[in-house]
CSV table of C-alpha atoms in Angstrom, one decimal:
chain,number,residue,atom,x,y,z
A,1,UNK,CA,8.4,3.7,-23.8
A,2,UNK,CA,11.8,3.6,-21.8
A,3,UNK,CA,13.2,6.7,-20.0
A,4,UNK,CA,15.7,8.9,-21.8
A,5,UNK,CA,14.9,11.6,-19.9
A,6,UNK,CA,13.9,12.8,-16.2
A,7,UNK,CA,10.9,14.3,-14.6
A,8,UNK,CA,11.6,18.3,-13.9
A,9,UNK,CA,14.9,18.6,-14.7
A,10,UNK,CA,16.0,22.1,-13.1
A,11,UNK,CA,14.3,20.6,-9.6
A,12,UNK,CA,17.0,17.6,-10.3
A,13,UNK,CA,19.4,20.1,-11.1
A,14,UNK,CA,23.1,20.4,-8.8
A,15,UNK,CA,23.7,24.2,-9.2
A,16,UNK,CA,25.0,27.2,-7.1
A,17,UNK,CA,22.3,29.3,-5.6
A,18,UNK,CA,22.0,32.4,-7.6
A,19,UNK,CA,22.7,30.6,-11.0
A,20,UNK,CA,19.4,28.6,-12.1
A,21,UNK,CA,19.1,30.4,-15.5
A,22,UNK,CA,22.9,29.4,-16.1
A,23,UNK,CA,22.0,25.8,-15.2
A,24,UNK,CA,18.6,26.1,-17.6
A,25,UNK,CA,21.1,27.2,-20.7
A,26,UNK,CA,23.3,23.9,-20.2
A,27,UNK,CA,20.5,21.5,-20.7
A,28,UNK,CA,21.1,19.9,-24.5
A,29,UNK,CA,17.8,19.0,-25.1
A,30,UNK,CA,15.5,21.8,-26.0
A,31,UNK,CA,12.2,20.0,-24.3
A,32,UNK,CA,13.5,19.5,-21.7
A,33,UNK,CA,15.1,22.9,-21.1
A,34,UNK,CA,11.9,24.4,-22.0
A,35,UNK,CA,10.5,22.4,-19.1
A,36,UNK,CA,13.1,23.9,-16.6
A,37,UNK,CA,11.8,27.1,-17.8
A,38,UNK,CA,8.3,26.6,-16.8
A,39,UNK,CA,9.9,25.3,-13.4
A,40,UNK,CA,11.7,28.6,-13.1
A,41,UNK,CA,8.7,30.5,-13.2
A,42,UNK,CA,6.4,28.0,-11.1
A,43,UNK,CA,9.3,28.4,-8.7
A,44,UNK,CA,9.6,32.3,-9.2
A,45,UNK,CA,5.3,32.5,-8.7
A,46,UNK,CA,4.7,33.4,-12.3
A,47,UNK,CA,2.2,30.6,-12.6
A,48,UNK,CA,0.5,31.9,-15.6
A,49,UNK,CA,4.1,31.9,-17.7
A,50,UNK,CA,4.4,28.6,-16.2
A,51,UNK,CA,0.9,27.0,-17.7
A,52,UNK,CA,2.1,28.9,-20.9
A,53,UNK,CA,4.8,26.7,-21.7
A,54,UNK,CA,3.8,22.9,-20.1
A,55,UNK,CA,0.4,23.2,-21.8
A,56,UNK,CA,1.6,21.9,-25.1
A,57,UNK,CA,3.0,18.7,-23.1
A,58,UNK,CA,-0.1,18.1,-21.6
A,59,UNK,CA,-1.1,15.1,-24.2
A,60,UNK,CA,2.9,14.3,-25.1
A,61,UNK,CA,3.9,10.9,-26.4
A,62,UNK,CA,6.9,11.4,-23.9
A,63,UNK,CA,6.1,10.3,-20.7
A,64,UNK,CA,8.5,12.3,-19.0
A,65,UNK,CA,7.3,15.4,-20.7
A,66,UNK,CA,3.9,14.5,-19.9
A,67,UNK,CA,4.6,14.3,-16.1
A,68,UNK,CA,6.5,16.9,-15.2
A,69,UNK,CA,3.9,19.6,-17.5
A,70,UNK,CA,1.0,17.8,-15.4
A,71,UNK,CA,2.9,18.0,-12.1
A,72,UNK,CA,3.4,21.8,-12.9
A,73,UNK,CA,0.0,22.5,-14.6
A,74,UNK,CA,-1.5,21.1,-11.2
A,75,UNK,CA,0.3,23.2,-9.0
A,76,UNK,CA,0.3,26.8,-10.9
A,77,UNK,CA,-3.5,26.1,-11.3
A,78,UNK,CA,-4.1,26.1,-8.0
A,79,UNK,CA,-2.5,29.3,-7.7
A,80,UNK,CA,-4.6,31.0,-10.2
A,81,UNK,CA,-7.6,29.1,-8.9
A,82,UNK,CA,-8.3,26.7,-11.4
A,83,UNK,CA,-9.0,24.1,-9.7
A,84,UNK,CA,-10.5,21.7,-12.1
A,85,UNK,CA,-7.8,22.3,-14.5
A,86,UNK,CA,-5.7,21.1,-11.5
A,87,UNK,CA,-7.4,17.8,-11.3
A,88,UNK,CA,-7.8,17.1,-14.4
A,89,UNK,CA,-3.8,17.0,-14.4
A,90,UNK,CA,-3.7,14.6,-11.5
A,91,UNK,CA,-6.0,12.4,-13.4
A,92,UNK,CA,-3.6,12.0,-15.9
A,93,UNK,CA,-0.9,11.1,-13.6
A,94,UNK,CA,-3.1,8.6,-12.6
A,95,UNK,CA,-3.5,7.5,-16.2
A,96,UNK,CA,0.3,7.4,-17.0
A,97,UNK,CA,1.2,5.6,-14.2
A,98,UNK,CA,-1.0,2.5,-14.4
A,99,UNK,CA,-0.2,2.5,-17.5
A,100,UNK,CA,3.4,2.2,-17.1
A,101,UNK,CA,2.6,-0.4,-13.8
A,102,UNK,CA,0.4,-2.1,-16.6
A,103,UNK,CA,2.6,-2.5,-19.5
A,104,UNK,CA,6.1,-3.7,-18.1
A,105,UNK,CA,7.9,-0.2,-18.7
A,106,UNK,CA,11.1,-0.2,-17.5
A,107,UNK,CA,11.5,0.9,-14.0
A,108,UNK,CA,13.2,4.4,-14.2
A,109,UNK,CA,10.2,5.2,-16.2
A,110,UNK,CA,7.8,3.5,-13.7
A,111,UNK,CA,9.8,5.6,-10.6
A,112,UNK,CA,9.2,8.7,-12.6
A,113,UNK,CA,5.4,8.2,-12.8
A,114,UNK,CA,5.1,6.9,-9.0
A,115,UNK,CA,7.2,9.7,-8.2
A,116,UNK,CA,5.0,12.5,-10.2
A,117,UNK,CA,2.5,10.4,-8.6
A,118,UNK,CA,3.8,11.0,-4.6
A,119,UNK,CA,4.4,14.7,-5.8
A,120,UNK,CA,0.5,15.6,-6.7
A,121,UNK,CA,-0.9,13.7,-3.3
A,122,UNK,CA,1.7,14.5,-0.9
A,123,UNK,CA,2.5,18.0,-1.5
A,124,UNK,CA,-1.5,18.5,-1.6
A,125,UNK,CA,-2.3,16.2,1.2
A,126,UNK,CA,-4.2,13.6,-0.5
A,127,UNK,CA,-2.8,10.4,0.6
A,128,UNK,CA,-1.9,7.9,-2.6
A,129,UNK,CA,-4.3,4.7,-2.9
A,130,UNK,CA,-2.7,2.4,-0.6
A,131,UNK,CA,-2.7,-0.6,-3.3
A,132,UNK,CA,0.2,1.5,-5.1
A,133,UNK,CA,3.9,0.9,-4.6
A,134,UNK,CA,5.4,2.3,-2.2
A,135,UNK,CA,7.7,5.2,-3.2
A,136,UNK,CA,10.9,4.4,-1.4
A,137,UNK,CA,11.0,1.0,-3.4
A,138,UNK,CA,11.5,3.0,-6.3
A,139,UNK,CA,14.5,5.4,-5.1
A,140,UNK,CA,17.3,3.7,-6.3
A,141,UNK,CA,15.9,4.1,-9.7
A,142,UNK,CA,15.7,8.2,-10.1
A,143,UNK,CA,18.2,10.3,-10.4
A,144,UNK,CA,19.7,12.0,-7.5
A,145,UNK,CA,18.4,15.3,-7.6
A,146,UNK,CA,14.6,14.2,-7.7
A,147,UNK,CA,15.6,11.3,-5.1
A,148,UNK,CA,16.4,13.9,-2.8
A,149,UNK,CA,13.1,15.4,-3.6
A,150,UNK,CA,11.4,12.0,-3.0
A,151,UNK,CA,13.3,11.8,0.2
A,152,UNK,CA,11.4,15.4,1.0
A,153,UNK,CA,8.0,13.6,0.2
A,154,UNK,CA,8.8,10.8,2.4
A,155,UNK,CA,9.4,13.2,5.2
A,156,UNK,CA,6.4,15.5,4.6
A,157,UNK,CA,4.4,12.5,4.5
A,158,UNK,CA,6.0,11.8,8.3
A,159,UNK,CA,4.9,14.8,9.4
A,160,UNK,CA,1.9,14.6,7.9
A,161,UNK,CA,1.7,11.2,10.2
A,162,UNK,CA,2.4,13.4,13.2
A,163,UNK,CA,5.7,11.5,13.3
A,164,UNK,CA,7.8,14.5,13.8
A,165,UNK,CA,11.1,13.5,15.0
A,166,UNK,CA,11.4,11.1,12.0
A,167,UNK,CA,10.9,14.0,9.3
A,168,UNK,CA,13.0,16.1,10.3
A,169,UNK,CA,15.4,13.1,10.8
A,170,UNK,CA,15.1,12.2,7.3
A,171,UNK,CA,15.2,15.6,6.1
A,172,UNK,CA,18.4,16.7,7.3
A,173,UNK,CA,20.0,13.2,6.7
A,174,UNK,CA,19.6,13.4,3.0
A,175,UNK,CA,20.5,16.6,3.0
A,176,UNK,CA,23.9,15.5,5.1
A,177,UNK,CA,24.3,12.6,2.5
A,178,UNK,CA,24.8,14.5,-0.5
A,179,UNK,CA,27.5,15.8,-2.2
A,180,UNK,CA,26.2,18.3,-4.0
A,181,UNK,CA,24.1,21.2,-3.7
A,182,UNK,CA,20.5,20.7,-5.2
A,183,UNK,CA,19.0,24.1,-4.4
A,184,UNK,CA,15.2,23.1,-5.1
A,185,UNK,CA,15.3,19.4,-3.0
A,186,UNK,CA,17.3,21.5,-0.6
A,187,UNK,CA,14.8,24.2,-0.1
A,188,UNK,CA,11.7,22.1,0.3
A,189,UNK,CA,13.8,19.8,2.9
A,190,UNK,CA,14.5,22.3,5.2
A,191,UNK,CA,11.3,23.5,4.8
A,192,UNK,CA,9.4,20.5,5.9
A,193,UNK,CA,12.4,20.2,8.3
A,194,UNK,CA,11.5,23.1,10.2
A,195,UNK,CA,7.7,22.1,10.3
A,196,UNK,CA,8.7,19.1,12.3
A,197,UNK,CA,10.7,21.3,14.4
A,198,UNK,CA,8.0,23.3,15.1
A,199,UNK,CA,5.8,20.8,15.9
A,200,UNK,CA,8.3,19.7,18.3
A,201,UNK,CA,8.2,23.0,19.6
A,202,UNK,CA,11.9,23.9,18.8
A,203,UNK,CA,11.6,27.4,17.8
A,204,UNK,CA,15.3,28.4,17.5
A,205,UNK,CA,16.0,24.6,15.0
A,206,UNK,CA,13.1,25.8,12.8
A,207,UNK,CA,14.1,29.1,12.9
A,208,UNK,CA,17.6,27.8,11.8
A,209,UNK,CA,16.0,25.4,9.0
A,210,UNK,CA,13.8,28.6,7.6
A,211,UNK,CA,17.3,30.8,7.2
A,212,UNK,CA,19.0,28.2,5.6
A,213,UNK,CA,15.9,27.3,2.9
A,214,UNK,CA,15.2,31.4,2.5
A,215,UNK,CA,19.1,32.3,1.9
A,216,UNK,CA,19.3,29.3,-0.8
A,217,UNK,CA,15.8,30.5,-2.6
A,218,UNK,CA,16.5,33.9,-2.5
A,219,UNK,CA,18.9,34.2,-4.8
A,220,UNK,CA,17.2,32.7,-7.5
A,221,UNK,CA,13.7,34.3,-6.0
A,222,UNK,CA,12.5,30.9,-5.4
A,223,UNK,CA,9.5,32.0,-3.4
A,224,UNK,CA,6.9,29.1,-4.1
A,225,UNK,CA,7.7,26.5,-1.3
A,226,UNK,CA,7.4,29.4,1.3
A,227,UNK,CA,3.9,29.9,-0.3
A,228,UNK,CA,2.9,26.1,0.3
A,229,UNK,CA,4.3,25.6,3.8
A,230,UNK,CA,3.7,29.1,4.9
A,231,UNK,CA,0.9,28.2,7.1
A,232,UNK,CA,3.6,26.8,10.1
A,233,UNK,CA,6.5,29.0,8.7
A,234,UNK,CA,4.4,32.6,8.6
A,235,UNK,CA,6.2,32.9,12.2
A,236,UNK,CA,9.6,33.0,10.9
A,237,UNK,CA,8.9,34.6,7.6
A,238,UNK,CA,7.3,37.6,9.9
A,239,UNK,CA,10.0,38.1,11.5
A,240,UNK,CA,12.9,36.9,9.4
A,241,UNK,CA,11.9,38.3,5.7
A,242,UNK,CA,9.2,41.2,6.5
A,243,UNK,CA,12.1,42.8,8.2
A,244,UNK,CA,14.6,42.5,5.7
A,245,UNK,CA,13.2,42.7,2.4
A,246,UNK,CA,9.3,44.3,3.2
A,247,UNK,CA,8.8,44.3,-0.6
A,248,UNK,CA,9.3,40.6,-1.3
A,249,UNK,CA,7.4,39.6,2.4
A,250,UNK,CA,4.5,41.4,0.6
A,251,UNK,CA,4.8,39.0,-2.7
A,252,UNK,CA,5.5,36.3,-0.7
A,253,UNK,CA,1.8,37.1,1.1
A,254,UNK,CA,0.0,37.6,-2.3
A,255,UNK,CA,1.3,34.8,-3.2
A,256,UNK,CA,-0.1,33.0,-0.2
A,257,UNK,CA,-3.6,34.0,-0.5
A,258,UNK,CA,-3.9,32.8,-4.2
A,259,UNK,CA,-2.2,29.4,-3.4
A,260,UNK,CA,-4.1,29.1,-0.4
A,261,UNK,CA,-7.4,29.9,-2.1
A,262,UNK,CA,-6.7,27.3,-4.5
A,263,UNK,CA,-5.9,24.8,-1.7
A,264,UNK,CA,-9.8,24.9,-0.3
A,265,UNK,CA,-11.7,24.9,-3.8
A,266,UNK,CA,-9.4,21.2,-3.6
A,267,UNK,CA,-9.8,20.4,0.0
A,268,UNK,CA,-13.2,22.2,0.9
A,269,UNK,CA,-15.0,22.6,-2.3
A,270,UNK,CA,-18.7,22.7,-0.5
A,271,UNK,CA,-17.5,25.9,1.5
A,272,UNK,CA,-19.5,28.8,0.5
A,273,UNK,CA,-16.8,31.0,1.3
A,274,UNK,CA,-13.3,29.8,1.5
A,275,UNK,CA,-11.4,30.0,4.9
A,276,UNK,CA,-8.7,32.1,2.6
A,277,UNK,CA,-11.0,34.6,2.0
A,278,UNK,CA,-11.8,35.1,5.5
A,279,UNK,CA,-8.6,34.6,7.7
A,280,UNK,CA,-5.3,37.0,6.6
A,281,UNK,CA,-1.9,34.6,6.1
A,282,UNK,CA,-1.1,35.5,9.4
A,283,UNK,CA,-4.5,34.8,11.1
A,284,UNK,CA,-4.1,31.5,9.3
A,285,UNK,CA,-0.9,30.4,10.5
A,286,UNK,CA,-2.2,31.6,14.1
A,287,UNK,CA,-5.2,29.4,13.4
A,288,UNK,CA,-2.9,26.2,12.6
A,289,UNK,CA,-1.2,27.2,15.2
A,290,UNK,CA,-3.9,27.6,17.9
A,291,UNK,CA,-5.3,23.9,16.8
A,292,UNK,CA,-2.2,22.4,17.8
A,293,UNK,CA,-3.0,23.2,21.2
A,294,UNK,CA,-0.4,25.9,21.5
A,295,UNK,CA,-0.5,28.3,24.0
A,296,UNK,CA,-1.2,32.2,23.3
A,297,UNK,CA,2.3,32.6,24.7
A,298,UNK,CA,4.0,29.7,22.8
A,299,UNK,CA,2.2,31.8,19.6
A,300,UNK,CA,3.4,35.0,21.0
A,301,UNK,CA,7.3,33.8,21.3
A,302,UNK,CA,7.1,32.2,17.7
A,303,UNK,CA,5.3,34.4,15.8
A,304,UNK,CA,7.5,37.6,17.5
A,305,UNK,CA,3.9,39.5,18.7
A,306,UNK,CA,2.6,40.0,21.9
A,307,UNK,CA,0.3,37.6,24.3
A,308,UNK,CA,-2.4,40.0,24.0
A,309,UNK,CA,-2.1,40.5,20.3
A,310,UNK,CA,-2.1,37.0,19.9
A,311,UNK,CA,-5.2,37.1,21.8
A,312,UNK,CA,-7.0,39.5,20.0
A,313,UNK,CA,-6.3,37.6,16.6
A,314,UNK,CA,-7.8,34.4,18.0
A,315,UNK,CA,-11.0,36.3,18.9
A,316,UNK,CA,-11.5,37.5,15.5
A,317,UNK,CA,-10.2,34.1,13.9
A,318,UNK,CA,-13.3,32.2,16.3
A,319,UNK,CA,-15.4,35.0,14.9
A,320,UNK,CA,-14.8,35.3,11.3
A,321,UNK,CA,-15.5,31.1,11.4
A,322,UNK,CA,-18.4,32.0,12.9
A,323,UNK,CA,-17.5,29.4,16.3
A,324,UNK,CA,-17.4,29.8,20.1
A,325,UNK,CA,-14.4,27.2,20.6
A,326,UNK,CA,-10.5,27.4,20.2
A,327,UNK,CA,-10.7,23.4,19.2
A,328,UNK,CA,-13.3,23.6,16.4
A,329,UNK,CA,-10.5,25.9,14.2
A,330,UNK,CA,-8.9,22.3,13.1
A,331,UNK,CA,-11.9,21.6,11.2
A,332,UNK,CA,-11.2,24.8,8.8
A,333,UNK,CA,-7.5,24.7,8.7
A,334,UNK,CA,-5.9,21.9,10.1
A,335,UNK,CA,-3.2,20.5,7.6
C-alpha cells in the first residue's frame, strides 16, 4: 500500500485566488480530481454535494482516497447534523492509521494517515491519544501544500494550549516561508492567526489576519473556515463582511448555526437543547468572549457595538443558559 497519491488534493493545491475550478481541471487523475471537487463544495458550504461524491470512497482500497472522503464526510456531517455519520468517519481514520503504523507502510503513507488523523481531532478539539506520533515528526514526508496545513494544526493546537504567542508565531512563519500561494493552508493560517491575536488582545493584528484570510477565500467563496472559527472571528466578520457584502454575511451566519449545531451533538451530546439553538452567532461569540474574562468594553471595541449593547446581550446570554454568573458561560461554550 505505498502512496501514489496525496490526501485532499485541491487543499494541497498552489493556485491564484479566484481560480480553484481551473486548478481542479489540471489534476490528471480522475479520483483524485473528483476528490477536489467534493473539497470545492465542503469549502463553498454545499456539504450535501460534498457527501455526494466522497461517499463511494468511504470503504476504498486506496488509502489516500479513503482519508481524505472520511476527513470530508466528518466535517460536512457535522454541518448537516449527522453526527454519528461523522464518527463513524473518524473511526475509520482511526482504523487506517494503525493499520498503516502496524504493517510497515511506507512513511508518506503513514504521514497521510497521522495527518487525516491530526485533521479530525484538532480541528474538532478532541486531542489525539497521546501514545500516537507526534505530527511534526512526520512533516518532512507530505507534500507542501498539506505541510502548510499541518503547520496550521500545530498552531491551532497552541492556541488551543492557551500558548498564544507561539501560534500565531508559527502561523505567520509558514506562511512567510513559502513560495507559493496555497489559498486553503493560507486561509485557515491566518485564521487561527488572528485567534491568537485576539486572545492577546491585539484587535487591529487580528483584524489584519481576518482581511487577509476573507480577501483570499472570497474569491473562490471559500466560506467554511469562517464558519469553524467564527466563534472569536464573529467580531471582525460583523464589521468587516456584514458591511460589505450583507448577502454573503447572512450565508456565512446560516452556515454558522448548522456547523455549530453539529459541534455540540459531538461535544455536548447529553444537552437537551443545544447551546446553538439557544444563543444567536453573535451571542455566542460574545459568550466566548465574555469567558475569557473580557471586559464589556474590550467586547464593545472588538465586536464594533456599544458598552451597553454589549451589556444587554450578556443578560440574555446568562438567561437563555439559565445561570446567575458571567464565569459559568465557559462551561457551555468555551473552546
Amino acid at each position: 500500500m505505498k502512496c501514489k497519491r496525496t490526501v485532499l488534493p485541491l487543499l494541497g493545491s498552489a493556485f491564484e485566488p479566484g481560480k480553484a475550478a481551473e486548478a481542479i481541471s489540471k489534476i490528471e487523475d480522475e479520483e483524485l480530481a473528483e476528490i477536489a471537487r467534493a473539497e470545492a463544495h465542503y469549502f463553498s458550504t454545499e456539504a450535501e454535494a460534498c457527501v455526494r461524491i466522497v461517499e463511494k470512497y468511504l470503504q476504498s482500497e486506496d488509502v489516500i482516497l479513503r482519508m481524505s472522503a472520511d476527513m470530508l464526510y466528518t466535517f460536512a456531517n457535522l454541518t448537516l447534523g449527522d453526527a454519528r455519520a461523522a464518527q463513524a468517519a473518524r473511526k475509520d481514520v482511526h482504523i487506517c492509521l494503525k493499520k498503516a503504523l502496524e504493517n510497515g507502510t511506507d512513511l508518506k503513507t503513514q504521514a497521510s494517515c497521522l495527518f487525516a488523523l491530526y485533521v479530525i481531532s484538532v480541528l474538532i478539539h478532541i486531542p489525539p491519544e497521546e501514545d500516537l506520533p507526534l505530527l511534526n515528526e512526520y512533516l518532512r514526508y507530505l507534500p507542501e501544500g498539506q505541510r502548510l496545513f499541518a503547520m496550521n494544526l500545530l498552531a491551532h493546537g497552541a492556541y488551543l494550549n492557551q500558548e498564544y504567542a507561539k501560534g500565531q508565531g508559527m502561523a505567520q512563519t509558514a506562511m512567510l516561508m513559502s513560495e507559493k500561494l496555497y489559498p486553503i493552508p493560507f486561509i485557515y493560517l491566518n485564521c487561527v492567526a488572528a485567534m491568537c491575536q485576539i486572545n492577546q488582545k491585539d484587535q487591529e493584528g487580528a483584524r489584519d489576519s481576518v482581511i487577509r484570510a476573507w480577501e483570499i477565500a472570497r474569491q473562490d467563496k471559500f466560506l467554511e473556515p469562517f464558519i469553524e472559527y467564527h466563534g472569536l472571528l464573529q467580531g471582525v466578520l460583523e464589521v468587516w463582511v456584514k458591511q460589505r457584502e450583507p448577502d454573503v454575511y447572512k450565508k456565512l451566519m446560516d452556515g454558522v448555526i448548522a456547523f455549530s449545531r453539529g459541534w455540540m451533538k459531538i461535544h455536548n451530546p447529553e444537552m437537551q437543547k443545544a447551546v446553538t439553538d439557544l444563543l444567536t452567532p453573535v451571542e455566542f461569540s460574545i459568550a466566548m468572549l465574555a469567558c475569557r474574562d473580557w471586559t464589556n468594553q474590550e467586547i464593545a471595541e472588538h465586536m464594533g457595538l456599544s458598552v451597553n449593547t454589549v451589556k444587554h446581550y450578556v443578560s440574555a446570554i446568562l438567561e437563555k443558559l439559565k445561570i446567575d454568573k458571567r464565569d459559568k458561560i465557559k462551561a457551555f461554550v468555551n473552546q
